[in-house]
CSV table of C-alpha atoms and ligand atoms in Angstrom, one decimal:
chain,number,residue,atom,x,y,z
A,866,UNK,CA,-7.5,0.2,-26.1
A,867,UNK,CA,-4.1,0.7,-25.5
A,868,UNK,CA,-3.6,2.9,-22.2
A,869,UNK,CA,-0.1,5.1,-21.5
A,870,UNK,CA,0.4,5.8,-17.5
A,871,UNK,CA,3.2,8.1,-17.0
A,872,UNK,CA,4.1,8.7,-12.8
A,873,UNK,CA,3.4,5.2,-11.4
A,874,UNK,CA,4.6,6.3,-7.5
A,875,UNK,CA,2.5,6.0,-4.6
A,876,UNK,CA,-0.5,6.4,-6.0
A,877,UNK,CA,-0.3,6.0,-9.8
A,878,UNK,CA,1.6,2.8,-9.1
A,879,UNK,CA,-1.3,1.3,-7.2
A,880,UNK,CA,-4.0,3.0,-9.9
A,881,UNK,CA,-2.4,1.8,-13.0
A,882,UNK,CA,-1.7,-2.1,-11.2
A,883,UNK,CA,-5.8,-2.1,-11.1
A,884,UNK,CA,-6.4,-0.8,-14.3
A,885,UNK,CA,-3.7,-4.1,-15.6
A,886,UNK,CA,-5.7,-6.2,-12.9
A,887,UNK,CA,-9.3,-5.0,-13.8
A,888,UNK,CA,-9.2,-4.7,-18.0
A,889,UNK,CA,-8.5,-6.2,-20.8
A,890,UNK,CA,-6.6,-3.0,-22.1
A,891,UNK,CA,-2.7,-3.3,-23.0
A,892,UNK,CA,-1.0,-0.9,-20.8
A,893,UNK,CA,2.4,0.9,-20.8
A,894,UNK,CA,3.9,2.7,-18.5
A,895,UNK,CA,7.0,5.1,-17.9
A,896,UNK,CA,7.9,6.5,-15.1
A,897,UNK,CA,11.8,8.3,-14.0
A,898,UNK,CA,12.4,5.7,-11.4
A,899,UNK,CA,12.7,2.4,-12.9
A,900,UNK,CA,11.7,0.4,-9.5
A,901,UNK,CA,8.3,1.9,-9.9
A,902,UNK,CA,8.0,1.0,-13.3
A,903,UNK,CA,8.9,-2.2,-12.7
A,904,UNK,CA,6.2,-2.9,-10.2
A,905,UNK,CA,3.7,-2.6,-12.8
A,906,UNK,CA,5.3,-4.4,-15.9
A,907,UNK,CA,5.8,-7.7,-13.5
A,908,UNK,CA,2.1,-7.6,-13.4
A,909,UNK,CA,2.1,-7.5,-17.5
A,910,UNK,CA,2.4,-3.5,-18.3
A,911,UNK,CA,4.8,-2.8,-21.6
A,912,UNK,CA,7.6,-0.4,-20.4
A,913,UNK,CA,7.6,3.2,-22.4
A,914,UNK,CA,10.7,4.5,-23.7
A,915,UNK,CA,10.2,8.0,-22.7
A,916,UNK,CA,6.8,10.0,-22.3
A,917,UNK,CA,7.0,11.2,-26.0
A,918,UNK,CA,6.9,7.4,-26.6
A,919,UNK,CA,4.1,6.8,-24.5
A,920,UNK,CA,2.0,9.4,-25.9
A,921,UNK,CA,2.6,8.5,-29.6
A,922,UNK,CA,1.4,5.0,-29.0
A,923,UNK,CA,-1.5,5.2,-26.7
A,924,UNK,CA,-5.6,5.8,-27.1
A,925,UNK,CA,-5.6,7.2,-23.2
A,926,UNK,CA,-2.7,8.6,-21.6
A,927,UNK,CA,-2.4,9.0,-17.7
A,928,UNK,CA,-0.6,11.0,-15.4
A,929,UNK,CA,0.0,10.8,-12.2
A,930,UNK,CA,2.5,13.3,-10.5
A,931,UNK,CA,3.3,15.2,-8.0
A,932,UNK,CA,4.1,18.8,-8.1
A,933,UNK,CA,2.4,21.0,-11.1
A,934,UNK,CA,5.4,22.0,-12.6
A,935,UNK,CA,6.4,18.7,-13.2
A,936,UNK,CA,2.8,18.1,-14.8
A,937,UNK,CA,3.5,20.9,-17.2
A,938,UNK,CA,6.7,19.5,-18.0
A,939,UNK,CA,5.4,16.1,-19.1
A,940,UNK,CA,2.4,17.6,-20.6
A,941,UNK,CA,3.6,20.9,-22.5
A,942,UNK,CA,7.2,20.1,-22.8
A,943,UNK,CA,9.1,19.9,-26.2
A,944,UNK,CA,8.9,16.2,-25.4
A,945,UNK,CA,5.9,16.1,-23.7
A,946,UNK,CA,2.2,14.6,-24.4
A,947,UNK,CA,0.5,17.7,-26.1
A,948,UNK,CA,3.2,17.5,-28.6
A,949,UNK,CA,3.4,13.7,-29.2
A,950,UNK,CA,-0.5,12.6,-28.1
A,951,UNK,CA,-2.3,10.7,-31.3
A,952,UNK,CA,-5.1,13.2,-32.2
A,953,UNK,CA,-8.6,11.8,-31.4
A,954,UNK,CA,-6.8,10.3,-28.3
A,955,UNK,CA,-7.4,11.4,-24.3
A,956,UNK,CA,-4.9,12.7,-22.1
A,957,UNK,CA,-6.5,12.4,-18.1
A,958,UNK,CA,-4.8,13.7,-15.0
A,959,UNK,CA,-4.9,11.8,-11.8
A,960,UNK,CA,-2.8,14.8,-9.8
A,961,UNK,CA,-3.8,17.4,-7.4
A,962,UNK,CA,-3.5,20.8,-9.8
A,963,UNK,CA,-4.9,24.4,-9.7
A,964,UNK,CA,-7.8,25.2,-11.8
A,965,UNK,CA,-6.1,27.2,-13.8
A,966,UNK,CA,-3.2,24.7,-14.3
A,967,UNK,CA,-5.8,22.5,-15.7
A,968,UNK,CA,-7.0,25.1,-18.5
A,969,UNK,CA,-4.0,25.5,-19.9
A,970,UNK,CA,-3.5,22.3,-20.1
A,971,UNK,CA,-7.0,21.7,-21.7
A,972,UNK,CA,-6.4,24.4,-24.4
A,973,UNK,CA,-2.6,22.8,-25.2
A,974,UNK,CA,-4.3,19.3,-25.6
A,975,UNK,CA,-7.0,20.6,-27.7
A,976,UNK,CA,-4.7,22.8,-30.1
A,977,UNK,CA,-3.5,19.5,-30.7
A,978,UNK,CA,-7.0,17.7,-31.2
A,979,UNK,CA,-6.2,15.9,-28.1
A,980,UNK,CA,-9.8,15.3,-25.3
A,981,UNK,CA,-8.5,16.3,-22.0
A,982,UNK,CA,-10.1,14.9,-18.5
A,983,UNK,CA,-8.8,16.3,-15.0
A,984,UNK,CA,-9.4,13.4,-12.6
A,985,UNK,CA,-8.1,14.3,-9.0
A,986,UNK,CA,-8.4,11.3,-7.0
A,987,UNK,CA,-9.1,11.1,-3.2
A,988,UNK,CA,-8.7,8.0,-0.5
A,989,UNK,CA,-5.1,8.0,-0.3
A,990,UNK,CA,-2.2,4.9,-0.7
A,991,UNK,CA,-4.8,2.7,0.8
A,992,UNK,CA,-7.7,3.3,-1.4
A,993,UNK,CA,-5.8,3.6,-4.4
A,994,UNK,CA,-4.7,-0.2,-3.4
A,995,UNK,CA,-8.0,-1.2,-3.0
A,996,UNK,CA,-9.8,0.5,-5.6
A,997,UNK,CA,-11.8,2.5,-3.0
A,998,UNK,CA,-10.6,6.0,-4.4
A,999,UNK,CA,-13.1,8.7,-5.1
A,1000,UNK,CA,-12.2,10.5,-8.4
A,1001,UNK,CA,-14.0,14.0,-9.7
A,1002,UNK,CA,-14.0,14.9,-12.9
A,1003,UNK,CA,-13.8,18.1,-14.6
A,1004,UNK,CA,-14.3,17.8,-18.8
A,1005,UNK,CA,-16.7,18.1,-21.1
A,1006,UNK,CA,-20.0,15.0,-20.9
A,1007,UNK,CA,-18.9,12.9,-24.4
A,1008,UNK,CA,-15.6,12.3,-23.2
A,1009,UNK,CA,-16.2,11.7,-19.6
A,1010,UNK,CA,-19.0,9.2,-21.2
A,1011,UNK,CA,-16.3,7.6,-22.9
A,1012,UNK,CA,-13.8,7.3,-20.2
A,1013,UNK,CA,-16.1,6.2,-17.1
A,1014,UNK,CA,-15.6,2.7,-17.4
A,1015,UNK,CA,-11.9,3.0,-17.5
A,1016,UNK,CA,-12.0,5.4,-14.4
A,1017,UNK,CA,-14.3,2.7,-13.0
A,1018,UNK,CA,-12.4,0.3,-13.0
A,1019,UNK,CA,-9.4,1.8,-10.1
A,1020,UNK,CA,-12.6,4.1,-8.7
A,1021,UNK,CA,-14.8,3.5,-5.8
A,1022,UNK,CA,-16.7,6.4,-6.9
A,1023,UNK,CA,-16.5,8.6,-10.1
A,1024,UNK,CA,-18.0,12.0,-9.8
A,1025,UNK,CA,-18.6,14.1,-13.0
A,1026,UNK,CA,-18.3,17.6,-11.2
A,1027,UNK,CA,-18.6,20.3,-14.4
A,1028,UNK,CA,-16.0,21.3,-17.1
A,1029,UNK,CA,-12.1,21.3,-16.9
A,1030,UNK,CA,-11.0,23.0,-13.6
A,1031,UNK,CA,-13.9,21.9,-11.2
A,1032,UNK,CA,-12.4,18.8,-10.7
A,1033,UNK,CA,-9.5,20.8,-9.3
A,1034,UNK,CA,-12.2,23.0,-7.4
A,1035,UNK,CA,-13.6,20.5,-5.3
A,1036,UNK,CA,-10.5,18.7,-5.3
A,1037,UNK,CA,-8.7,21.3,-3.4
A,1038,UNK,CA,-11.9,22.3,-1.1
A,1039,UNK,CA,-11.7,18.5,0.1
A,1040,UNK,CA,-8.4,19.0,0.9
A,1041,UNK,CA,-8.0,22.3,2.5
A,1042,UNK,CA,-11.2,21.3,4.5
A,1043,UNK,CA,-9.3,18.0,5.6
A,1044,UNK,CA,-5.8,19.4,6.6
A,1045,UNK,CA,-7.6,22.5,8.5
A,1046,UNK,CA,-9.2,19.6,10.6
A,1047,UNK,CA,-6.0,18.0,11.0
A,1048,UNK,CA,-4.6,21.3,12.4
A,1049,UNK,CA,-7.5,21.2,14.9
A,1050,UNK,CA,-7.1,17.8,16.0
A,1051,UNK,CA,-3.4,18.5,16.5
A,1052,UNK,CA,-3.9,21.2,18.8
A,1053,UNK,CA,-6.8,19.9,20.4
A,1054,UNK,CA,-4.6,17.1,21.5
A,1055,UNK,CA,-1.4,19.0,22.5
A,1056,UNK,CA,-3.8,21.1,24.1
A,1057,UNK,CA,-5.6,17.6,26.3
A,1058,UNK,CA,-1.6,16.1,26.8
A,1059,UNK,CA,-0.6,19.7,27.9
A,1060,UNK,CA,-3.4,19.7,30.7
A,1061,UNK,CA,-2.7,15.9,31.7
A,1062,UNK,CA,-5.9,13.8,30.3
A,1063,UNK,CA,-5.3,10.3,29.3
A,1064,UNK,CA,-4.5,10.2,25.7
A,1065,UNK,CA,-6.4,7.3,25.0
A,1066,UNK,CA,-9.6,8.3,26.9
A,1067,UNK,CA,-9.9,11.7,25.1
A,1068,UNK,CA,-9.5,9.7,21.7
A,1069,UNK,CA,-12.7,7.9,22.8
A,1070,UNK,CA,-14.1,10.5,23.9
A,1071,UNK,CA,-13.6,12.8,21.0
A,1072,UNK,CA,-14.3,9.7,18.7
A,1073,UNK,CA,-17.9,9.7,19.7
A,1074,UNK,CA,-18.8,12.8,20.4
A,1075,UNK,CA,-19.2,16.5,18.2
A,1076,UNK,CA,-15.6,16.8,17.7
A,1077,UNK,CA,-14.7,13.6,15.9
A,1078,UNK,CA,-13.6,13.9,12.3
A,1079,UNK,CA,-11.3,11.7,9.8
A,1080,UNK,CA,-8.8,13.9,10.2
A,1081,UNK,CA,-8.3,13.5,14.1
A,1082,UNK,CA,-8.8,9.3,14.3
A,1083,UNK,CA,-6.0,9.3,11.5
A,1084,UNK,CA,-3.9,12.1,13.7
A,1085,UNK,CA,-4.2,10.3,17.0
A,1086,UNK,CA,-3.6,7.0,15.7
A,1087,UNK,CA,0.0,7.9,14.1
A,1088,UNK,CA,0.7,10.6,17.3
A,1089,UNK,CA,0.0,8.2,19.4
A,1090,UNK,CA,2.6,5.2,17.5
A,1091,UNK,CA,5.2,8.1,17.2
A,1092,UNK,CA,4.5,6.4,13.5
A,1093,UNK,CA,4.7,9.3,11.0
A,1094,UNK,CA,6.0,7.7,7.7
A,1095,UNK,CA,4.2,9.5,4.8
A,1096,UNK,CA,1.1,7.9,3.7
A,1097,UNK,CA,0.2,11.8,2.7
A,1098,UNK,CA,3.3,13.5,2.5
A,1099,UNK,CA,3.4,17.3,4.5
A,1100,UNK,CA,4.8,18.6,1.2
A,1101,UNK,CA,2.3,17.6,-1.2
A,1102,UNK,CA,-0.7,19.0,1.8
A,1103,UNK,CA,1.9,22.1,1.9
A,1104,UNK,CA,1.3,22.2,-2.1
A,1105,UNK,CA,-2.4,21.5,-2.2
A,1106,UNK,CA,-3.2,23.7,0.3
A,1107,UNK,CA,-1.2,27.1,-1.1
A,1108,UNK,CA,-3.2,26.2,-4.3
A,1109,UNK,CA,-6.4,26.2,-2.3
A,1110,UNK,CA,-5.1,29.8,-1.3
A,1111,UNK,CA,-4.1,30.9,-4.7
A,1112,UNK,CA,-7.9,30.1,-5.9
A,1113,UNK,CA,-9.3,32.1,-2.6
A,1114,UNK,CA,-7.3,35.1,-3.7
A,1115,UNK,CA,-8.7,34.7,-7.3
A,1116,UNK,CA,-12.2,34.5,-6.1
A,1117,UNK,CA,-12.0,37.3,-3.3
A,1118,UNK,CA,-12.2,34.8,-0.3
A,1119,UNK,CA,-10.9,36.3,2.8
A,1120,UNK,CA,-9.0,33.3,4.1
A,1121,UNK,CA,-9.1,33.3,7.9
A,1122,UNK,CA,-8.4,30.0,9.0
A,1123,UNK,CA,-6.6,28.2,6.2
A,1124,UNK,CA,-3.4,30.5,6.0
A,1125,UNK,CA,-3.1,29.8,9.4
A,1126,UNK,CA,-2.8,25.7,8.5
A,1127,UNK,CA,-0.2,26.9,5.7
A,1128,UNK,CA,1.9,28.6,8.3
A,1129,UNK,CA,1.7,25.5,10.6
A,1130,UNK,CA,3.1,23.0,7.4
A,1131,UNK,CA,5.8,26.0,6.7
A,1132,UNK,CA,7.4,25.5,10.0
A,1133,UNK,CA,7.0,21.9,9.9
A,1134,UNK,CA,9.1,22.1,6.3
A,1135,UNK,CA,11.5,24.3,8.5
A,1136,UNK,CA,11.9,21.5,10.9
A,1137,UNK,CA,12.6,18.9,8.0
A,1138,UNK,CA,9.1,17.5,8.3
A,1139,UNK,CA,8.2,17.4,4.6
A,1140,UNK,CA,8.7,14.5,3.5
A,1141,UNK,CA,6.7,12.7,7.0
A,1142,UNK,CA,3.2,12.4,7.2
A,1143,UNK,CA,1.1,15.5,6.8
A,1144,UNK,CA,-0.1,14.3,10.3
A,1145,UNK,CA,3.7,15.2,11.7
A,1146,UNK,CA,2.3,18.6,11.8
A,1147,UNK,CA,1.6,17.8,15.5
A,1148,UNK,CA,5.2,17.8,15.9
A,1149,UNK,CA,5.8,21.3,16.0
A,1150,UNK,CA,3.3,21.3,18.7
A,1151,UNK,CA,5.9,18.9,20.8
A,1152,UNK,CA,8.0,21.1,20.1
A,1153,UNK,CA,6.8,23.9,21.5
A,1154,UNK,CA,5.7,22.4,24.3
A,1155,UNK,CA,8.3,20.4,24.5
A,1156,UNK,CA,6.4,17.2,25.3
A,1157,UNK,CA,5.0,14.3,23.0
A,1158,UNK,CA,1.8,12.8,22.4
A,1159,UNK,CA,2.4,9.3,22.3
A,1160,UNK,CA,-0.5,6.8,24.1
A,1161,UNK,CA,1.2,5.2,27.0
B,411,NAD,P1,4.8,10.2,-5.9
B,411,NAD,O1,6.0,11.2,-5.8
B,411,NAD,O2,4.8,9.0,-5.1
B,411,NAD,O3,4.6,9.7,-7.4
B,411,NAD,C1,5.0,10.5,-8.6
B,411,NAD,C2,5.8,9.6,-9.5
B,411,NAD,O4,6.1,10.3,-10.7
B,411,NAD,C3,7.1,9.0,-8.9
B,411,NAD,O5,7.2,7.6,-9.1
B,411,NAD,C4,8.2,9.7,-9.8
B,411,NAD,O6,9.3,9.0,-10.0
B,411,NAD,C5,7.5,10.0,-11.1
B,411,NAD,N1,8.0,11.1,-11.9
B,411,NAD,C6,8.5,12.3,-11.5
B,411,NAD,N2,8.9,13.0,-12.5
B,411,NAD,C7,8.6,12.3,-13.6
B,411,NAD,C8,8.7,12.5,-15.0
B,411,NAD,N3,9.3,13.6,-15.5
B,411,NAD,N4,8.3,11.5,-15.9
B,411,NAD,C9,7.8,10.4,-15.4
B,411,NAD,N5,7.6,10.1,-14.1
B,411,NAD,C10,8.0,11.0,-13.2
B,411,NAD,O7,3.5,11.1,-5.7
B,411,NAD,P2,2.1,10.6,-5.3
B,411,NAD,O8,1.9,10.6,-3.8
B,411,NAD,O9,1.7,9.4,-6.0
B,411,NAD,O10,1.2,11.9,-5.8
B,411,NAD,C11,0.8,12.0,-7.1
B,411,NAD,C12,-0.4,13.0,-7.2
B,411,NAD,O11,-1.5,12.5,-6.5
B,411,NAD,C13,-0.1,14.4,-6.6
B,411,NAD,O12,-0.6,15.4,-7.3
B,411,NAD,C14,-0.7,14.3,-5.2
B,411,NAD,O13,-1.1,15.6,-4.7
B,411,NAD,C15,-1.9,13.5,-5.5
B,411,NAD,N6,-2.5,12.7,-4.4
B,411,NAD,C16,-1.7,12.0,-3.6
B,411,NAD,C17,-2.3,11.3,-2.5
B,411,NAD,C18,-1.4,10.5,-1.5
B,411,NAD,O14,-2.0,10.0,-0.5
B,411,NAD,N7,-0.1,10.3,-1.8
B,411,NAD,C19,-3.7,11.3,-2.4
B,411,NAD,C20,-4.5,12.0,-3.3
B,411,NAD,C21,-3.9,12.7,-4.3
């Protein structure tokens, strides 16, 4: 098969380098910044012209891009893949969306006779490297048949979750479940380097007992280096969790701690956080207290 990835940055860049690594399938790739690009044709990928020109050549296309504008842009543009895409070929999305973002992009894709996969992928830079990524899966059963292997292939763990849009469902849940405990942890640990306690000793502490969580190993460990270049940016958890907020109002859920978290990354933005670490979030708390949180 001949496989189109379009958005080969942080995470698309290390996806698409396993799908060259892992297959036998000719792959092309385009992406705005030629650097990234380039990190994927030394390993043998063809470099597109242009996304138009990606999409007119390939049997699966991929994207993999940051903000949802920018999805519908490549996707539904003039130039875009719903206008270019081969019928009978696949178009699947590797990026955090809303639902509802999703259907529409479903319905342009199949106007066009076009199969369309959502794929949101979870595990971060490092499990996108090493193939650990969890991806869920919102489409219909024939064509997620048809595409498992290829999503094996960069995947960990594929997980068909129901039609187009669920993936985005548990995709955000995940993710507004995982900064909220990040907002915890933060100001749990202001709240222990405000009172005195040895950093280090309440990590262990909390590490083993009811209050551990993902979120606050991964907080402590870059508070305490001072160490917040963006693994997660605090923009794209800004993003993903606004569109968890946008589904709670389209549901009915009274949100009660979430928009909370969502103020927290808002003044984080203000303080020209957004491109750190989501985990910088702790540094509005040093802020206000006007202390740090660094481990001796
Ligand atoms: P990124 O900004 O590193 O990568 C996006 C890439 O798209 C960049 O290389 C950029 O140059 C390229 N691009 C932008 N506009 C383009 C266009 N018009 N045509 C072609 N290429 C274009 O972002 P990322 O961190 O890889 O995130 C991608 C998606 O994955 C987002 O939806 C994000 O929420 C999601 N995600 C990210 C992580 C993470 O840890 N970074 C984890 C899980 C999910």
């Amino acid at each position: 098969m001949k496989i189109g990835f379009i958005g080969v940055g942080n995470m698309g860049g290390p996806m698409c380098r396993n799908i060259i690594r892992n297959t036998n399938h000719e792959v092309v790739v385009f992406d705005v910044n030629a650097a990234a690009a380039e990190a994927c044709t030394a390993l043998g990928a063809a470099m597109g012209e242009s996304v138009a020109a990606v999409a007119a050549a390939c049997d699966v296309v991929f994207t993999s891009l940051a903000m949802p504008a920018v999805v519908e842009a490549v996707a539904l543009g003039p130039d875009g893949i719903a206008a270019h895409a081969r019928p009978g070929s696949t178009y699947i999305d590797l990026s955090t969306n809303s639902p509802a973002t999703a259907r529409k992009l479903r319905a342009a894709m199949a106007a066009r006779g076009v199969a369309m996969l959502e794929a949101p992928v979870s595990g971060g830079v490092t499990g996108a490297e090493a193939g650990t990524i969890t991806i869920m899966v919102g489409g219909d059963a024939a064509t997620f048949e048809a595409q498992r292997p290829l999503l094996a292939s960069f995947s960990g763990g594929v997980v068909h979750v129901g039609e187009v849009g669920m993936g985005s469902v548990a995709k955000l849940v995940n993710n507004m479940l995982a900064f909220c405990n990040m907002a915890a942890a933060a100001e749990g640990l202001m709240l222990g380097a405000a009172a005195g306690i040895d950093l280090d000793k309440l990590q262990q502490v909390v590490m083993s007992s009811s209050g551990a969580s993902w979120a606050f190993r991964s907080l402590a460990a870059k508070a305490f280096a001072g160490d917040f270049k963006a693994g997660f940016a605090l923009d794209l958890a800004y993003k993903d969790l606004r569109l968890s907020q946008e589904l709670a109002e389209e549901v009915g859920l009274p949100g009660l701690v979430a928009p909370q978290v969502v103020a927290l990354l808002r003044m984080a933005r203000a303080q020209g956080l957004g491109a750190s670490d989501m985990s910088a979030m702790i540094k509005v708390y040093e802020g206000i207290m006007d202390r740090d949180t660094r481990a001796p």
